[in-house]
Short mmCIF file of C-alpha atoms in Angstrom, two decimals:
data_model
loop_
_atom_site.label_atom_id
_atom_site.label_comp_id
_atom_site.label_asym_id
_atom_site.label_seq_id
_atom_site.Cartn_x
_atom_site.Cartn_y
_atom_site.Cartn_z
CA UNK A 4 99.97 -55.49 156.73
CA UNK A 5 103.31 -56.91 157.22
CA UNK A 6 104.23 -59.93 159.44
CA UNK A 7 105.87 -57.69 162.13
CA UNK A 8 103.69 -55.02 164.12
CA UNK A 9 104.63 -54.66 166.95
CA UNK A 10 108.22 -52.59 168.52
CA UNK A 11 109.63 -52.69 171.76
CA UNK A 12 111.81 -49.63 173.00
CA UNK A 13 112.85 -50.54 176.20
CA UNK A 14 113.31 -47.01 177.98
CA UNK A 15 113.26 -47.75 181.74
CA UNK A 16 116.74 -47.16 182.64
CA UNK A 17 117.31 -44.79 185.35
CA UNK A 18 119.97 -43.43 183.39
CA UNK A 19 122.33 -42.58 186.54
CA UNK A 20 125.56 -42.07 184.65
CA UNK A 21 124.19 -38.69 182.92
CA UNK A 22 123.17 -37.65 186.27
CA UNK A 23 121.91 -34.51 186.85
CA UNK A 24 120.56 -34.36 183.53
CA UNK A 25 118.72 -37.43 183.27
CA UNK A 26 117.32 -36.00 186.62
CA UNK A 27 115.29 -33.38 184.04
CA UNK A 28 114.85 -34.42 181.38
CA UNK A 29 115.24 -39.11 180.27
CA UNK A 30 118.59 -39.98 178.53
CA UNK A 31 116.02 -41.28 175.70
CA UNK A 32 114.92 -37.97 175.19
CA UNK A 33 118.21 -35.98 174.90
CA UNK A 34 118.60 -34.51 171.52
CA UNK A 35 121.40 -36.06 168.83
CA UNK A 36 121.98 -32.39 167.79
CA UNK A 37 118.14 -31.89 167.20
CA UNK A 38 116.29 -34.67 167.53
CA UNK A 39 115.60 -36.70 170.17
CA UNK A 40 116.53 -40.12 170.19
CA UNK A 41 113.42 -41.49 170.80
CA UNK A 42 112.09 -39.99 168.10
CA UNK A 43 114.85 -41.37 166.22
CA UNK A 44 113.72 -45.08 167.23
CA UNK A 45 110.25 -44.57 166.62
CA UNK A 46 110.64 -43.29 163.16
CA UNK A 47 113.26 -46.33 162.97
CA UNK A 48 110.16 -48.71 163.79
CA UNK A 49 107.88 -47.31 161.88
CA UNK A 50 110.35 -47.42 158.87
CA UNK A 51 110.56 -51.21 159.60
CA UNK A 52 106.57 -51.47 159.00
CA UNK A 53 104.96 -51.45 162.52
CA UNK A 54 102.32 -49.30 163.75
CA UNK A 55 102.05 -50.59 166.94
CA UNK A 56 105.03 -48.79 169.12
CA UNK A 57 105.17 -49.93 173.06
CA UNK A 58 107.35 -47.93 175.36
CA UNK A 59 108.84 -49.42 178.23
CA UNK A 60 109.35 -46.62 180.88
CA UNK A 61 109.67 -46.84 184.99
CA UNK A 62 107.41 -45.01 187.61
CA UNK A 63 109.84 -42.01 188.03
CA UNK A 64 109.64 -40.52 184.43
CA UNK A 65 106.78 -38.29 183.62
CA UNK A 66 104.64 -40.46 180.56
CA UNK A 67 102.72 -37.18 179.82
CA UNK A 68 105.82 -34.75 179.00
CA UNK A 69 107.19 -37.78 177.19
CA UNK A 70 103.88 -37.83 175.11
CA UNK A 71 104.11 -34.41 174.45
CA UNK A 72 107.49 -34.71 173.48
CA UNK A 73 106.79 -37.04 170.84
CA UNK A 74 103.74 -35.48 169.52
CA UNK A 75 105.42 -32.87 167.57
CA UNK A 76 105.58 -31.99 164.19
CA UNK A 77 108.88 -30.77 162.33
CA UNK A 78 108.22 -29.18 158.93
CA UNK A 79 110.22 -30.83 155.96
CA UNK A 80 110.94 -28.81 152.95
CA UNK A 81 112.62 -30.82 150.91
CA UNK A 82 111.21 -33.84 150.33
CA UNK A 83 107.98 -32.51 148.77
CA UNK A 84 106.82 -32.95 152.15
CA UNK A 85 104.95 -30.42 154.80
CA UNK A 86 105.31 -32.01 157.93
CA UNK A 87 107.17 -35.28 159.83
CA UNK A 88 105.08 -36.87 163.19
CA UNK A 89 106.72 -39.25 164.97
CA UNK A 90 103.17 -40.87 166.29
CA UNK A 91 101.45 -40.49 162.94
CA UNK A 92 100.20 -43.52 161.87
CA UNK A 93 100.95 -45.38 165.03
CA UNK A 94 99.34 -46.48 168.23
CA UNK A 95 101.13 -45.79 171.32
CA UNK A 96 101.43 -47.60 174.35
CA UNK A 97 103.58 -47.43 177.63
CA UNK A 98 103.98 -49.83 179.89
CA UNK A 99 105.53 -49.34 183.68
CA UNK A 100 108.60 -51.89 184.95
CA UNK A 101 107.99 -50.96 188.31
CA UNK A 102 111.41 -52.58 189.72
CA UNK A 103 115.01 -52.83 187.73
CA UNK A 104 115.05 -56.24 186.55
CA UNK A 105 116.93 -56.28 183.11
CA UNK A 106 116.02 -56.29 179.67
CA UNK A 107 114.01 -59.80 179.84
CA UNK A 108 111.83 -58.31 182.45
CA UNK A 109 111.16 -55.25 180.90
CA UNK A 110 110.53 -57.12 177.64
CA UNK A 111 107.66 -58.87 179.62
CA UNK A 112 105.74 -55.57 180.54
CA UNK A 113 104.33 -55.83 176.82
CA UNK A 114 103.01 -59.35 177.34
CA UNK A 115 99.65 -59.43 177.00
CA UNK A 116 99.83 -56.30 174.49
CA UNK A 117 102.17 -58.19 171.78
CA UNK A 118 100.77 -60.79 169.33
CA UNK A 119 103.59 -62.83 167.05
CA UNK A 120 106.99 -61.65 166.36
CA UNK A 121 108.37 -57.82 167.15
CA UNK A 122 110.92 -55.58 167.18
CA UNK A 123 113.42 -54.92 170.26
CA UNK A 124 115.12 -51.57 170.39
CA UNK A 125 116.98 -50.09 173.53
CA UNK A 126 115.78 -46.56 174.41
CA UNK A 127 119.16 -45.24 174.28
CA UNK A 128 120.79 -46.34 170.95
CA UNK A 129 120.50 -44.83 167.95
CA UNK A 130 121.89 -46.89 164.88
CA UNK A 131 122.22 -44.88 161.57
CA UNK A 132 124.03 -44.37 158.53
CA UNK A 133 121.95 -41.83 157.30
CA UNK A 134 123.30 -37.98 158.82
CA UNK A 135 120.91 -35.81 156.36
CA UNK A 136 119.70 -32.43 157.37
CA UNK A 137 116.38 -31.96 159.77
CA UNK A 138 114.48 -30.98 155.96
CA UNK A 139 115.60 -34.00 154.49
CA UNK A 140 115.65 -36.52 157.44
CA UNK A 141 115.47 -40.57 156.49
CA UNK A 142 114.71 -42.78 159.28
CA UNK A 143 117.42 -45.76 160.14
CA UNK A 144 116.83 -48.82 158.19
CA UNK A 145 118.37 -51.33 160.78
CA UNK A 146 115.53 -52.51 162.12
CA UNK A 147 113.83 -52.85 158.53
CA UNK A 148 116.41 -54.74 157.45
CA UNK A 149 116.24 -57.05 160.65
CA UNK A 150 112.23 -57.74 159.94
CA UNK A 151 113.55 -58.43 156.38
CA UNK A 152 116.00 -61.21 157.55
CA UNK A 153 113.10 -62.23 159.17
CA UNK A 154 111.11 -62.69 156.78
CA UNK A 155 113.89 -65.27 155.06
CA UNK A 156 114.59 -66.77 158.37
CA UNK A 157 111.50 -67.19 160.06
CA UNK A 158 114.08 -67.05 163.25
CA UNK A 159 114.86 -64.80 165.90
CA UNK A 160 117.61 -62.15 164.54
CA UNK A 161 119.96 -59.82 166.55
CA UNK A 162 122.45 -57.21 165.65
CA UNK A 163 125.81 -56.94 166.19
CA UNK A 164 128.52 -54.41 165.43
CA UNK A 165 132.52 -54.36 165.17
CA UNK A 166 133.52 -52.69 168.18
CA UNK A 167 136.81 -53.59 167.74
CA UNK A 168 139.45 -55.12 170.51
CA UNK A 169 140.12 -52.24 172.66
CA UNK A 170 136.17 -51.95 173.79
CA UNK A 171 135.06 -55.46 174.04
CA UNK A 172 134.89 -55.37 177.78
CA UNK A 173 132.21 -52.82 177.52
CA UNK A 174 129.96 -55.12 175.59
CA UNK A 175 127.93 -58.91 175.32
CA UNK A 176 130.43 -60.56 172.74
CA UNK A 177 129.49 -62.98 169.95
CA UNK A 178 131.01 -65.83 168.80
CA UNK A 179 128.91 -66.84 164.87
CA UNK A 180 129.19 -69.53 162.96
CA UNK A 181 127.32 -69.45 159.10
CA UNK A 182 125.15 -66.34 159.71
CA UNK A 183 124.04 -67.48 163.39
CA UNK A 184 125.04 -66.37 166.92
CA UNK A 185 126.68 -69.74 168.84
CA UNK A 186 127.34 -67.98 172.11
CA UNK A 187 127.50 -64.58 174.11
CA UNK A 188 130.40 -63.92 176.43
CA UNK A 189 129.33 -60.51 179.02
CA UNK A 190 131.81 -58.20 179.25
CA UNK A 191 135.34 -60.20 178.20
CA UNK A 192 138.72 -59.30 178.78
CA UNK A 193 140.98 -58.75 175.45
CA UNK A 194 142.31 -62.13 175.73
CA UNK A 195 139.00 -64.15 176.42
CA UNK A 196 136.75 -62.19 173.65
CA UNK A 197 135.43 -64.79 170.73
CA UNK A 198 135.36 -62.07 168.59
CA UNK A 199 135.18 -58.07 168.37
CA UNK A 200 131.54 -58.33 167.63
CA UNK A 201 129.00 -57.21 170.27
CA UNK A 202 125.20 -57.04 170.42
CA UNK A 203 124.07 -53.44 169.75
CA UNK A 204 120.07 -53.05 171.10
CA UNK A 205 118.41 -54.20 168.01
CA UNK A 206 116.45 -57.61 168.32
CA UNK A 207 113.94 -59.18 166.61
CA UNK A 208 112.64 -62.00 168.76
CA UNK A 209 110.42 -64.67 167.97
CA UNK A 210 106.64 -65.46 168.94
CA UNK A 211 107.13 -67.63 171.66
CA UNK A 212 109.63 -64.86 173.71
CA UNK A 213 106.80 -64.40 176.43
CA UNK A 214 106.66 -68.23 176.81
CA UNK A 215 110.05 -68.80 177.18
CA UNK A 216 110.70 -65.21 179.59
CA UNK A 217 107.79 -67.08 182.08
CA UNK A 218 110.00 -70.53 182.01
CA UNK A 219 113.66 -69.03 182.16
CA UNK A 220 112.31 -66.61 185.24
CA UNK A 221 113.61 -63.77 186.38
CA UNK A 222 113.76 -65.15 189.82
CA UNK A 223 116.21 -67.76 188.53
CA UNK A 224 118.25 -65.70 186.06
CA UNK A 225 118.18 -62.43 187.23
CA UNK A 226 118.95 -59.14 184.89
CA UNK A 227 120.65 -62.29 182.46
CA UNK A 228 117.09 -63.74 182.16
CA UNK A 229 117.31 -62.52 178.43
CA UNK A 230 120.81 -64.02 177.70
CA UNK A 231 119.10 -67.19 178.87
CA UNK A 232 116.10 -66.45 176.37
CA UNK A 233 119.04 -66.36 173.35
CA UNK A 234 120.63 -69.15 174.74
CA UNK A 235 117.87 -71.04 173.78
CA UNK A 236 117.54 -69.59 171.10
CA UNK A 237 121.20 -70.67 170.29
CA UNK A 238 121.32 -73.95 171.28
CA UNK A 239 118.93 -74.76 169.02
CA UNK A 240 120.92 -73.11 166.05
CA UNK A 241 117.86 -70.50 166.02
CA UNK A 242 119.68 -66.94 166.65
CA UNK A 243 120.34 -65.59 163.25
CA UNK A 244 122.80 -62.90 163.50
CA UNK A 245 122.72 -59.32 161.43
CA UNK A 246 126.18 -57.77 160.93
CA UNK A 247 125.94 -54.05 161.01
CA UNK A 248 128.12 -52.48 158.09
CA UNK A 249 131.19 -50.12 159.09
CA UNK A 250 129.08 -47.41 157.06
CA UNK A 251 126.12 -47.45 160.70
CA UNK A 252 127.20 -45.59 163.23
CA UNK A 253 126.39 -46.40 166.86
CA UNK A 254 125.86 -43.84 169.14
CA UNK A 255 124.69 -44.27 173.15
CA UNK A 256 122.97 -41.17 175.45
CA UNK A 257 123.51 -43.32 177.96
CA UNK A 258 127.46 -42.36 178.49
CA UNK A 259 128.78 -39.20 178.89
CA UNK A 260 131.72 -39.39 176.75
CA UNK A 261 130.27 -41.45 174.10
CA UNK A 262 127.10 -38.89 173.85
CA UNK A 263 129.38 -35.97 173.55
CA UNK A 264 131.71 -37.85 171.01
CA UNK A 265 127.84 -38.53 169.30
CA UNK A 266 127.21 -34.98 168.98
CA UNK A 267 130.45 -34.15 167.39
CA UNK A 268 130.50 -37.00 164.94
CA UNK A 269 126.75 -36.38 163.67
CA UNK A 270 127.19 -32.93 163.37
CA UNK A 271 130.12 -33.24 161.50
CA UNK A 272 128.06 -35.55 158.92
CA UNK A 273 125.22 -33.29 158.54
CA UNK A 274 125.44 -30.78 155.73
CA UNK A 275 124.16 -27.54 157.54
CA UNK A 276 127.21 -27.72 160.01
CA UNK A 277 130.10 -29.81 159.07
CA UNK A 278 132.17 -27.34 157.15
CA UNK A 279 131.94 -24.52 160.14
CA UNK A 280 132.32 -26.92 163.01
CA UNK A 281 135.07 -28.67 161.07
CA UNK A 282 136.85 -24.71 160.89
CA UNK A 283 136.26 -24.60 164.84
CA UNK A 284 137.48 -27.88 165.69
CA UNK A 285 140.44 -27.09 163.92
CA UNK A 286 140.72 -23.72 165.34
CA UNK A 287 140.03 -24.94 168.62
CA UNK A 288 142.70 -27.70 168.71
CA UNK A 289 145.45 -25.59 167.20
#
């Protein structure tokens, strides 16, 4: 059994800026051509070793058609394979954040459920380099890679990706120093960004997170309680920091434009469509 179990996706957004769809169907649930992305993150996790997958969802979603969502089976033909489950070989657990309180609050939902270190992914992020057809699908390796890290560490780890200077003030900034995260800055203008890295919804945070969530309080910190929880982390030069390679790509259901531009970009990757969506692209433009 490996040293990390347990995975976090944090899917209690109320997803209001894909309103009226998110009023169907949750933005972690929309499809990245043909698979959802929380099926994406789940396979992700389980990829990384855990079998123990906790959702984080709010009252308004409807837990039973997300179960049933991910209890499906696609059939894989090419990998000597007959079948792909997202919830084989896990347990699954959800947990309600009744109120909007940020990530550190919805983190703490699991306490009580969570023993030693575990994975943090955000409901609505898929990170992947991989762009294979449904028949020969490979799970994302980020998160694998962040329990390896891990492993050498022993320390928290985040992830961060090159966003580059035009969309830092969409994003937490870091500022590193020798591998490790030295501060966060929310949301900077051009001129005030310490770098063009930002944190991308990929954590792996240590065994005393629920300790530290209870003494830097919501109350007190608000929906920044978890910046606070890093800037511990931080100040004690304990917040290792994993680089994403130019070769992931980062795509968000959360955001209209950025899910469409998704679509087009993953589709244009995968095998079975590139070539004639390429033609109609081209067609279409001309």
């Amino acid at each position: 059994m490996g040293t990390v179990r347990d995975a976090v996706i944090v899917a209690a957004g109320l997803g209001t800026r894909m309103l009226p769809t998110s009023a169907y169907i949750p933005k972690e649930l929309l499809p990245l051509v043909d698979l959802p992305v929380l099926h994406h993150l789940i396979f992700e996790a389980k990829q990384a070793g855990c079998d123990r997958i906790h959702i984080i969802t709010s009252p308004t979603k409807d837990f039973t058609s997300i179960q049933d969502n991910l209890n499906v089976t696609y059939p894989m033909y090419g990998k000597g394979k007959n079948h792909l489950n997202p919830l084989e070989g896990v347990e699954l657990f959800f947990h309600i954040q009744e109120e909007q309180k940020g990530l550190g609050h919805a983190i703490l939902m699991a306490k009580g459920a969570i023993q030693g270190p575990f994975l943090v992914l955000l409901g609505d992020n898929i990170l992947t380099s991989h762009h294979a057809s449904l028949n020969e699908f490979q799970a994302s390796d980020v998160s694998q890679q962040l329990v390896e890290l891990f492993e050498q560490c022993g320390q928290p780890v985040a992830s961060v990706y090159d966003v580059g200077i035009d969309r830092v003030s969409n994003y937490g900034i870091v500022s590193m120093e020798e591998g490790r995260i030295t501060s966060i800055v929310e949301k900077p203008n051009r001129e005030h960004a310490p770098s063009t890295h930002a944190l991308c919804g990929r954590y792996l945070f240590a065994e005393n997170t629920f300790e530290l969530l209870d003494h830097y309080s919501v109350e007190e910190f608000g929906e920044l309680q978890s910046i606070a929880l890093m800037k511990h982390w931080m100040d004690a030069g304990q917040l290792h920091a994993h680089v994403l390679p130019e070769s992931v790509s980062w795509y968000d259901s959360g955001l209209p434009l950025e899910w469409l531009k998704s679509q087009i970009d993953h589709a244009l990757q995968r095998p079975e469509y590139a070539e004639q969506l390429e033609e109609w692209l081209n067609q279409r433009l001309n």
